[in-house]
XYZ file of C-alpha atoms in Angstrom:
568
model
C 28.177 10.283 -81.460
C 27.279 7.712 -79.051
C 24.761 8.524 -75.944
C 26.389 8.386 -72.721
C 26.270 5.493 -70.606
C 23.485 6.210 -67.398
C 23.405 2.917 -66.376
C 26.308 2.975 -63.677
C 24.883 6.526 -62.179
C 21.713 5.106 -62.120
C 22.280 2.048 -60.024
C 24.119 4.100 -57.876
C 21.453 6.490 -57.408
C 18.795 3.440 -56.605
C 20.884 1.896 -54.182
C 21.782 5.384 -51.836
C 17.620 5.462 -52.417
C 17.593 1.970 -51.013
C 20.311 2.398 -48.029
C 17.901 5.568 -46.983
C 14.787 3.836 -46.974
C 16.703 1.072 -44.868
C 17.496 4.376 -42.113
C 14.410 5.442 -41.903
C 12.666 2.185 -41.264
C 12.979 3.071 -37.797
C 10.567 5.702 -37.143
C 9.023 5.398 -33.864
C 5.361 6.666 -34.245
C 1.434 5.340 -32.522
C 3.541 5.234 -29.268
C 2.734 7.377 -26.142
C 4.488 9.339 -24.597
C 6.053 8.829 -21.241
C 3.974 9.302 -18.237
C 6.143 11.476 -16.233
C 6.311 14.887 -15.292
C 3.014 15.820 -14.747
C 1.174 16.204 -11.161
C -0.432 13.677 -9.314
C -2.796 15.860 -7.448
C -3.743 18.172 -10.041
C -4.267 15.011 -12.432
C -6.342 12.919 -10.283
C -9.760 14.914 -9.769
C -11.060 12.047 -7.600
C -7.887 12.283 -5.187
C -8.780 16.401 -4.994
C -12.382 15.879 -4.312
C -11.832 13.334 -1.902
C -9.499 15.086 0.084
C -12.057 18.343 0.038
C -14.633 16.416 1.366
C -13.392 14.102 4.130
C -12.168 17.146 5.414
C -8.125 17.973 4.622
C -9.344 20.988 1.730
C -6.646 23.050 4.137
C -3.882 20.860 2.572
C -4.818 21.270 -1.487
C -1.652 23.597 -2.138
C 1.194 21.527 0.065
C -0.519 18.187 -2.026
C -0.473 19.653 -4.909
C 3.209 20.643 -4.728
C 4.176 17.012 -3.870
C 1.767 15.431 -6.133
C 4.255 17.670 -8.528
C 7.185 16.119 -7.050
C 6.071 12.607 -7.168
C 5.474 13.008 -11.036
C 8.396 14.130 -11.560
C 11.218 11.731 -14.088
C 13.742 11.915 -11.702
C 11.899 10.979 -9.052
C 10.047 8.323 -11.016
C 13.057 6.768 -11.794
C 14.345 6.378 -8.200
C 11.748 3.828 -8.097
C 13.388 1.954 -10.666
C 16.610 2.242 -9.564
C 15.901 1.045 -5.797
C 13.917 -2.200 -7.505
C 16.959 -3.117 -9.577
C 19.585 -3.164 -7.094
C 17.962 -4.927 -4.469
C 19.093 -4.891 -0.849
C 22.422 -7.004 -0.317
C 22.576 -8.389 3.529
C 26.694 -8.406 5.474
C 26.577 -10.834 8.110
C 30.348 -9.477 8.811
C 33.014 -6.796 8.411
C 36.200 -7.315 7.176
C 37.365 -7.880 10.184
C 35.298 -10.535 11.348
C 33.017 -8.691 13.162
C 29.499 -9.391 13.235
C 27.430 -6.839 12.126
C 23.985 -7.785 10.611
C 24.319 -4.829 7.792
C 21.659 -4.482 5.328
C 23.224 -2.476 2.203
C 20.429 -0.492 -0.219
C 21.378 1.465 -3.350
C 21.049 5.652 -2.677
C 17.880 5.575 -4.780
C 16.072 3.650 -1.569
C 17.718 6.368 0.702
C 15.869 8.917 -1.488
C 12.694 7.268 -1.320
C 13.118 6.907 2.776
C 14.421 10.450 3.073
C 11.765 12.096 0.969
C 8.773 10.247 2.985
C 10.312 10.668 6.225
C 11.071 14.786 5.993
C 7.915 14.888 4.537
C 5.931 13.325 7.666
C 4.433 10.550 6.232
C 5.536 8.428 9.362
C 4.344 10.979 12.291
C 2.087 13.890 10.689
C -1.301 13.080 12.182
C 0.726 12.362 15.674
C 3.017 15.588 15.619
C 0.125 17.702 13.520
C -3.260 16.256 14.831
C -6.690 17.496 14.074
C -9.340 18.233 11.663
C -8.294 16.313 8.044
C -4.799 15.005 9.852
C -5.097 11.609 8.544
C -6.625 12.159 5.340
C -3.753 14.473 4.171
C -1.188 12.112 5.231
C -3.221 9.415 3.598
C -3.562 11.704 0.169
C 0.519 12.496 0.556
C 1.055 8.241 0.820
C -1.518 7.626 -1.727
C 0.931 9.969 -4.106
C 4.207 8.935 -2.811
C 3.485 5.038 -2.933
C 2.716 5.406 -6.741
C 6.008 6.324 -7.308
C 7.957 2.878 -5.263
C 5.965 0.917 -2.913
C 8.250 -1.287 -1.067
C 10.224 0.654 0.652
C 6.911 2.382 2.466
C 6.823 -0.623 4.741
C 9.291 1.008 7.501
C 7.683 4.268 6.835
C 4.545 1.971 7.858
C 5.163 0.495 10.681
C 7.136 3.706 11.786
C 3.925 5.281 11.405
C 2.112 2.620 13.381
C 4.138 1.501 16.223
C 3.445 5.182 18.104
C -0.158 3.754 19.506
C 1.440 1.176 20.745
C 4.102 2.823 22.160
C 1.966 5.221 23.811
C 0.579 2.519 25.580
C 4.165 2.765 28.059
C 5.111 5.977 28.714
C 8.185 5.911 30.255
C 9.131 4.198 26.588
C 7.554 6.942 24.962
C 8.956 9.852 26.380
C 12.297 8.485 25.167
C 11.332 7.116 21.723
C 8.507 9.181 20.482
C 10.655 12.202 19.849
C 13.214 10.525 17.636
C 9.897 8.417 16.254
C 8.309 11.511 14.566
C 11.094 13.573 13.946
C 11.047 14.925 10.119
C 14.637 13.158 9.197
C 15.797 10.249 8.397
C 19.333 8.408 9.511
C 20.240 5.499 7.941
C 23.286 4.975 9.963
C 24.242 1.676 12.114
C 24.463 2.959 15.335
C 22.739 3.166 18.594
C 19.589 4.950 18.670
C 21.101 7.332 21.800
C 23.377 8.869 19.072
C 20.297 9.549 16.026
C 17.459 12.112 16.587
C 15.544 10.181 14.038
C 15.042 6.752 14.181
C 12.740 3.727 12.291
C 10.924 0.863 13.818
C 9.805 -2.420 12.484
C 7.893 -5.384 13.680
C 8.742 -9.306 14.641
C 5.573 -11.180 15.122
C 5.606 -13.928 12.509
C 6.824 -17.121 13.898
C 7.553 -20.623 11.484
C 5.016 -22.887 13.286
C 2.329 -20.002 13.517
C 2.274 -17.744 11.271
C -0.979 -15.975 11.499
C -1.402 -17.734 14.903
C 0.719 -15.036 17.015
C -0.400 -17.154 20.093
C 1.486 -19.858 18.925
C 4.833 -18.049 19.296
C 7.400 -19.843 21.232
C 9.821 -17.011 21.570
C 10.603 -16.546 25.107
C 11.374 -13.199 26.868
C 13.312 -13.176 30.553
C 13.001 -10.614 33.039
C 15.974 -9.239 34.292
C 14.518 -7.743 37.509
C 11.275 -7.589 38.797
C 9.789 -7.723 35.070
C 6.414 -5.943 34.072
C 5.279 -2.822 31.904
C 8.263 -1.167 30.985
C 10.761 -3.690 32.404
C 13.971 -4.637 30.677
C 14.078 -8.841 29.472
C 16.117 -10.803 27.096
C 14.354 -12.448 23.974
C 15.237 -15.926 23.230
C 13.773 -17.491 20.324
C 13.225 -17.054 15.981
C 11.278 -14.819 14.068
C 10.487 -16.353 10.974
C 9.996 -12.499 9.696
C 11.414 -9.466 10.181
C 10.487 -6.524 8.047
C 13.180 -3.437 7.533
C 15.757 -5.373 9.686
C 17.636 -2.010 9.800
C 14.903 -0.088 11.409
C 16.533 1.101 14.950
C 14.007 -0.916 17.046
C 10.981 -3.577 16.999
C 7.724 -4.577 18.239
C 8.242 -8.064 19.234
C 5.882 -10.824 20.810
C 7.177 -12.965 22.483
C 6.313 -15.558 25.352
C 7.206 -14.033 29.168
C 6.171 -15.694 32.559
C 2.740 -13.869 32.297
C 1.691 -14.658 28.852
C 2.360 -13.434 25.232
C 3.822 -9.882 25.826
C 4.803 -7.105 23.498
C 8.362 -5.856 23.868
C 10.521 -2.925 22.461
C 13.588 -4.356 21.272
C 16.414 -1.851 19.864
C 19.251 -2.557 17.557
C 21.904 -1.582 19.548
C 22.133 -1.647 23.474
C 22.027 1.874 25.726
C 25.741 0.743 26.199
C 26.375 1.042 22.430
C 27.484 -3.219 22.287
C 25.689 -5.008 19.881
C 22.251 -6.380 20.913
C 22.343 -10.045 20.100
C 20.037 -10.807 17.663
C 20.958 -12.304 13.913
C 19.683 -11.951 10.898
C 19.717 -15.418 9.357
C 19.062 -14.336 5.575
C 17.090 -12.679 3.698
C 13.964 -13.347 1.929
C 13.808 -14.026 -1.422
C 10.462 -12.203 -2.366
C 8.586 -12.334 -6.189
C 8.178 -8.551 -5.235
C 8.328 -5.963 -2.490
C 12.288 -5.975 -3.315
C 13.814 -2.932 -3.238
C 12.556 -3.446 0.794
C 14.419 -6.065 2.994
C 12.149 -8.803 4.583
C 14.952 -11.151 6.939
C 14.583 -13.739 9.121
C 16.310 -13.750 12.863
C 17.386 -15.312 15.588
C 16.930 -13.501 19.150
C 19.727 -14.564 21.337
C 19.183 -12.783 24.455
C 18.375 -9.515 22.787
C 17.575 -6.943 24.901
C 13.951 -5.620 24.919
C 11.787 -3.372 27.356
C 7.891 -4.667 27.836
C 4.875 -2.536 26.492
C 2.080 -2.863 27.951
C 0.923 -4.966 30.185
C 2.022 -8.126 30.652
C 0.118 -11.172 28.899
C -1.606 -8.757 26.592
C 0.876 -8.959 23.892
C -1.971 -8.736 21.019
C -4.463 -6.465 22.538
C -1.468 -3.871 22.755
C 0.638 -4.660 19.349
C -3.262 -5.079 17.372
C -2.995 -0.930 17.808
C 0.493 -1.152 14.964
C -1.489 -3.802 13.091
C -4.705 -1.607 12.992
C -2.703 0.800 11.271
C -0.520 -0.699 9.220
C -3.681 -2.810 7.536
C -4.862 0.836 6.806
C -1.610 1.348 5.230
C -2.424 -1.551 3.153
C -5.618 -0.036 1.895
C -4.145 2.852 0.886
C -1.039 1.193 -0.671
C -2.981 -0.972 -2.753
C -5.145 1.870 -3.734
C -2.304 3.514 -4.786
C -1.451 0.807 -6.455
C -4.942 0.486 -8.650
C -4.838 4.712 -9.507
C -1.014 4.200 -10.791
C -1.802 0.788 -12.917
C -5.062 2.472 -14.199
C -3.207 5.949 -14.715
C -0.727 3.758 -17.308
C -3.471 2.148 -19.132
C -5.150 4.972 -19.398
C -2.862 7.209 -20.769
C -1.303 4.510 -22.973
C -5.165 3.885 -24.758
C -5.527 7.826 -25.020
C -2.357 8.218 -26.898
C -2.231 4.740 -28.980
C -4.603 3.838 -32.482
C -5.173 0.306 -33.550
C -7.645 -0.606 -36.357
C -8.334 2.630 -37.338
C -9.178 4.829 -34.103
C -7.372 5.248 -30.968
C -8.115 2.556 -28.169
C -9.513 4.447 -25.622
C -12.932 5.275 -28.247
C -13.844 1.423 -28.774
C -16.166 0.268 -27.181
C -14.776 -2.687 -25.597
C -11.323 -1.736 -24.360
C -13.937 1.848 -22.937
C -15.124 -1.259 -20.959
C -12.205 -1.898 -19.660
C -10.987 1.117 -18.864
C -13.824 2.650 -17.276
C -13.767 -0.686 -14.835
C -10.612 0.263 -13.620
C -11.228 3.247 -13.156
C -14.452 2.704 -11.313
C -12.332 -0.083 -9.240
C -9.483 2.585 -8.064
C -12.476 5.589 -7.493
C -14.113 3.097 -5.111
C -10.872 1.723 -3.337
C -9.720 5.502 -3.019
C -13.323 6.299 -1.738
C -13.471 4.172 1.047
C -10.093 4.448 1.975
C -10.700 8.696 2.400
C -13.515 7.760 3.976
C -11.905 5.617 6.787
C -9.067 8.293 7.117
C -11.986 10.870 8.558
C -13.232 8.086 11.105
C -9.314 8.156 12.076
C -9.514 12.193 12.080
C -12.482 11.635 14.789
C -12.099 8.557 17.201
C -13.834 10.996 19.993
C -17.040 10.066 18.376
C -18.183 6.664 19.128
C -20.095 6.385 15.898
C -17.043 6.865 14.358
C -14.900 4.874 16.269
C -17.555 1.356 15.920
C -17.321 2.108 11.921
C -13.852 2.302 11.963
C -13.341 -0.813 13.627
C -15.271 -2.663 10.770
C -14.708 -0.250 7.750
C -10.788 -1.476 8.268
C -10.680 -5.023 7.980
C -13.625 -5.113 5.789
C -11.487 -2.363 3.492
C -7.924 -3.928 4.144
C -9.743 -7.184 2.604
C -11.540 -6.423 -0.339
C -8.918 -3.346 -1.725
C -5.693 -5.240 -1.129
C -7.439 -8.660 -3.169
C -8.862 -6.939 -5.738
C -5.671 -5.464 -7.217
C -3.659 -8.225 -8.707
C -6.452 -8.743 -11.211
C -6.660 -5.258 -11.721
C -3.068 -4.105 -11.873
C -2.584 -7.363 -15.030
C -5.713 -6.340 -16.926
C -3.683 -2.732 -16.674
C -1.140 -4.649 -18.021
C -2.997 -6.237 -20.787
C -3.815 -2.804 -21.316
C -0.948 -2.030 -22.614
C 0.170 -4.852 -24.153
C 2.908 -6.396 -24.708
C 5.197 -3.063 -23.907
C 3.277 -3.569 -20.350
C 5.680 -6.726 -19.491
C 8.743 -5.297 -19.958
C 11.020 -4.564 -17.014
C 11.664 -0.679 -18.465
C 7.861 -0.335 -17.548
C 6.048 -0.118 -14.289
C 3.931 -2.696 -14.933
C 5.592 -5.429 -14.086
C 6.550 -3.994 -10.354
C 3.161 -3.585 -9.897
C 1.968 -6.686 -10.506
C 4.247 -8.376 -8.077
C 3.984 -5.883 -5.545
C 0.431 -5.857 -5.887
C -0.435 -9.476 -3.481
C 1.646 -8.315 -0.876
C -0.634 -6.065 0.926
C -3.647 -8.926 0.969
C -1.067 -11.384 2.510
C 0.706 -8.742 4.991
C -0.560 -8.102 8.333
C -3.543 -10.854 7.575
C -4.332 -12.815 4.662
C -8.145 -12.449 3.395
C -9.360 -14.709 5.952
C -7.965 -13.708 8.836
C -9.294 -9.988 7.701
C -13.043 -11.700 7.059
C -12.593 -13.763 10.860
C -11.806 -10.023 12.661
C -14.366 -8.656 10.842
C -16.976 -11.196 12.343
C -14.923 -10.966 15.862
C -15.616 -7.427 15.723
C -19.331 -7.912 15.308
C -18.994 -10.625 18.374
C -17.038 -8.026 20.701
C -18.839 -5.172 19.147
C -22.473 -5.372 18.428
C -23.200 -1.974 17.818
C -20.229 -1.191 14.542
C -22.531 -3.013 11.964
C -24.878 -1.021 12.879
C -23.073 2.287 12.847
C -21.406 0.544 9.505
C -24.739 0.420 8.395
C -25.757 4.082 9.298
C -22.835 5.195 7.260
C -24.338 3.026 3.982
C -27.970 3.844 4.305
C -27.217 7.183 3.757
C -27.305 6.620 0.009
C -30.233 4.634 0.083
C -33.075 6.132 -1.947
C -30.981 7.259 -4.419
C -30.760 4.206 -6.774
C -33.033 0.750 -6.810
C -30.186 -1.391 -7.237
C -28.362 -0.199 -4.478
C -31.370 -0.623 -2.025
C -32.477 -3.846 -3.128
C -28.782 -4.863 -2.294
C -28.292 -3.448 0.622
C -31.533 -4.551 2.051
C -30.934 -8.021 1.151
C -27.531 -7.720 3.084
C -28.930 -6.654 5.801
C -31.413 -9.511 5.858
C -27.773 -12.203 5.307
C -26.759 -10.578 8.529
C -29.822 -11.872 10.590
C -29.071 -15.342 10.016
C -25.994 -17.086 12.374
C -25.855 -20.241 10.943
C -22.334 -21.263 9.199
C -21.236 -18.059 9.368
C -17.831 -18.596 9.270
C -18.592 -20.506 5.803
C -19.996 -17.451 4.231
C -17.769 -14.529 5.680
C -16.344 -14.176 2.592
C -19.299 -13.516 0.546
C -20.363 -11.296 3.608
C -17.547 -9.446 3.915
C -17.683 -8.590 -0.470
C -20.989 -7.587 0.230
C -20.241 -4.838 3.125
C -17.462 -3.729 1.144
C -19.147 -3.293 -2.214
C -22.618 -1.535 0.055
C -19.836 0.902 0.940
C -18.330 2.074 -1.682
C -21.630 2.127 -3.504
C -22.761 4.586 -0.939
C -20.145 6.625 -1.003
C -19.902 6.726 -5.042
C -23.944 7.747 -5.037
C -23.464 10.650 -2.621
C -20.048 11.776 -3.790
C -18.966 11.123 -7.086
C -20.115 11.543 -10.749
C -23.975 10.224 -11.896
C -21.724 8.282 -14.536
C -19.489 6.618 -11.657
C -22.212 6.127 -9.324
C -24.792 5.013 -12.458
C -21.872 2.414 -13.150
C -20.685 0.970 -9.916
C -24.390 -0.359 -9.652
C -25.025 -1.411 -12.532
C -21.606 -3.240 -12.869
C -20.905 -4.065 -9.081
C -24.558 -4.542 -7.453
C -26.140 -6.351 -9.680
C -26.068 -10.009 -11.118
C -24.840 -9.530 -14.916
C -22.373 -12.250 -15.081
C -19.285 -11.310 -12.721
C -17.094 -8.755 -11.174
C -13.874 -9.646 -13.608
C -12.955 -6.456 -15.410
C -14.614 -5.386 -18.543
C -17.958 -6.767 -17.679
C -19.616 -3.517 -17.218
C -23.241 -4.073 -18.997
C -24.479 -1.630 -21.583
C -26.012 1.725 -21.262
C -23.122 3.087 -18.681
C -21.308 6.200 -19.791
C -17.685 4.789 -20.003
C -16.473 7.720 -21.833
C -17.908 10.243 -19.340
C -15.413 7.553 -16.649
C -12.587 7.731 -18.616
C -12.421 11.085 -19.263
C -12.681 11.939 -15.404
C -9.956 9.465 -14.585
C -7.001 9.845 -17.635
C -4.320 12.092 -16.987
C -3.629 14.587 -19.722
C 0.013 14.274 -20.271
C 0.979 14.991 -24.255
């Protein structure tokens, strides 16, 4: 009897054994989870201590429910979803009308309706007092790490009221409908909204920077004056938001370079003629519209008086360059949050990337970078809180451009080594990486490139004496508490005596007061690891302030640990 023949059953066997190793060859493992769904607040403990101590401890529950909200998926993906369907600009109807529409996908509406009913345009106006500005500060820092671009109308919204203030006639009509808690996206007049956005027109081709330089004219149509009605004649080489309900414009009247209100739509509910030209074509900041216009006899009301254009709009750019500081610290925390979580969760050679030693280097420096930026940006927030005291009022005048400077540069290298971080993963457009890395120059260049933020900074010490040395009060209150820090504060204070070529070195200068600052405030306030690290890694010489050259001897897991959020 013959043995039967296996041979057949046994090649078929092999190859269904071969076709299911092929399946499975694409298990997905050493990969982190999502960061999503977790809180912002509750996750960041430098955010929560910050808030506590500049004053805005009242607001830890209402913050912690939105720093819930912002970490939501849901709402995370918004932010995705307004930066891949970028605005798309009408010129006409179907008709043939013109109409200067600005289309945005519902995900940017969701964005604008969730900052707006949540006050980050008006609170500290509508709800002043003790902590005002650094809870609306903590609520932005949150809601900008979940889509930055389309925070620049909630801005300058934000920032035009000072201004405003200045007429009140103007006021008493606008600021109602300014800080209301709603938001109206629709094209029509602003006498038919109760809400309403404003936006900004200073930049001009052949000036830029150079506001003084505009050639935009403005015609009375009376008497002219404060709160007189003209017609703007001229091209604004950009226009943020173009569908905010009304501008700040500068623009060149009989007296002198003037600041006018200039609405969308007439009282009459006509058309007010002014054009939107195109729109920019921006490497980020997309899912918000940036346009460029032509003002053809658009009606405008002066604010202010008359030849003091920039003394009265410089209150909206005060404010909006704080915006920038806490923007681009947003920025740093989210970037830092990613790599961060990514190196907790991911091995390579044998142990997971957050415990060797020289990515903890690099980790803990970003960290350290975004606990410093968020630092001094809490810290200028209180001297906002408290302009009665003059102290307060000289620091903040310095503390902002000096802050709006050195935060707002230091984040594109921070937000790609985040990216390096994470690899190759970390330039993909399904991760957040990539938006923040173009996003992240925009804040430096916006409302005054670096040196136009180091030249106010030295104006300020030629109008105003006296705010280096209340600047200076504020940073020698850490001094005694480390040798490094004192021997580099004292030798700033020394560069300060000398006037020659100052101009040359305002740079270096202006580093210098920013990093004495945040030192300070990390030796009183934070960790002994944090503090310990900032000057040995920031204060003194050890071959550069790139990141990942923190020397040894500084507790970088101690840093990390303080600054990863736990999301499994």
């Amino acid at each position: 009897m013959n043995a039967p023949d296996t041979s057949a059953r046994n090649h078929a066997d092999a190859q269904n054994g071969y076709d299911r190793f092929l399946a499975s060859t694409h298990e997905v493992r050493n990969q982190p989870p999502a960061l999503e769904n977790y809180n912002l607040f509750d996750q960041d403990r430098a955010l929560q201590e910050s808030v506590s101590r500049e004053g805005a401890d009242w607001a830890r529950d209402d913050l912690a429910a939105y720093g819930a909200v912002t970490g939501r998926s849901d709402i995370i993906e918004l932010g995705f979803l307004a930066n891949e369907n970028k605005p798309v600009f009408h010129t006409h109807d179907r008709f043939g009308h013109r109409q200067d529409l600005v289309t945005f996908h519902p995900a940017y509406h969701q964005l604008m309706d969730m900052a707006l009913t949540n006050g980050l345009h008006s609170s500290p106006w509508t709800d002043p007092g003790a902590g005002a500005h650094v809870a609306r500060a903590a609520r932005y820092y949150m809601h900008s790490q979940v889509e930055a671009a389309h925070c620049c109308p909630v801005t300058m919204t934000f920032a035009a009221m000072p201004s405003i203030n200045k007429q009140p006639e103007l006021a008493k009509i606008w600021a109602p409908k300014i800080t209301a808690r709603s938001y109206d996206p629709r094209n029509v007049p602003a006498e038919q909204k109760t809400a309403v956005t404003i936006g900004m027109a200073m930049t001009e081709k052949q000036g830029g920077s150079d506001v003084r330089a505009n050639s935009t004219r403005a015609f009375p149509l009376g008497s002219g004056g404060p709160g007189e009605a003209y017609e703007l004649v001229g091209h604004k080489w950009f226009v943020s938001a173009p569908m905010c309900d009304a501008f700040l414009v500068l623009a060149q009247a009989p007296g002198g370079l003037s600041c006018f209100l200039m609405p969308r739509w007439r009282p009459d509910g006509s058309k007010n003629p002014w054009q939107i030209q195109r729109l920019k074509n921006k490497m980020g900041n997309v899912a918000n519209a940036s346009s460029e216009a032509e003002l053809r006899g658009a009606l405008a009301w002066m604010v202010g008086e008359e030849g003091r254009g920039v003394p009265t709009i410089i209150e909206m750019v005060a404010m909006t360059r704080f915006d920038c500081m806490i923007g681009s610290s947003a920025g740093m925390r989210q970037a830092a949050a990613q790599a961060l979580h990514h190196c907790r969760h991911r091995e390579a050679f044998g142990a997971r990337l957050d415990q060797q030693p020289l990515m903890q280097n690099v980790l803990a420096d970003l960290a350290l970078e975004s606990e410093a930026a968020l630092a001094m940006t809490m810290r200028v927030a209180r001297a906002l809180d408290n302009q009665d005291d003059d102290q307060e009022r000289l620091f903040t005048r310095l503390a902002t451009p000096v802050g709006k400077y050195w935060i707002c540069k230091r984040t594109p290298n921070h937000a790609y080594e985040a990216m390096e971080c994470i690899g190759g993963s970390g330039v993909m457009e399904d991760c957040i990486m990539p938006r923040l890395l173009r996003e992240s120059p925009v804040n430096a260049i916006w409302e005054g490139s670096g040196n136009v933020q180091c030249l106010d900074t030295l104006r300020a010490l030629q109008k105003s004496p006296d705010s280096l040395d209340a600047f200076f009060a504020e940073v020698a209150q850490a001094r005694g508490s480390d040798n490094r820090f004192d021997r580099f504060l004292a030798r700033l204070q020394s560069d300060f005596g000398r006037t020659d070529d100052i101009q040359f070195r305002a740079r270096n200068l202006v580093d210098r007061l920013a990093l004495a600052l945040q030192g300070s405030l990390l030796l009183r306030h934070s960790t002994p690891a944090v503090a310990d690290a900032f000057c040995a890694g920031r204060l003194e010489s050890h071959g550069g302030l790139n990141i990942g050259n923190l020397p040894s001897g500084v507790d970088a897991a101690a840093i990390i640990e303080r600054a990863t959020p736990v999301v499994d």
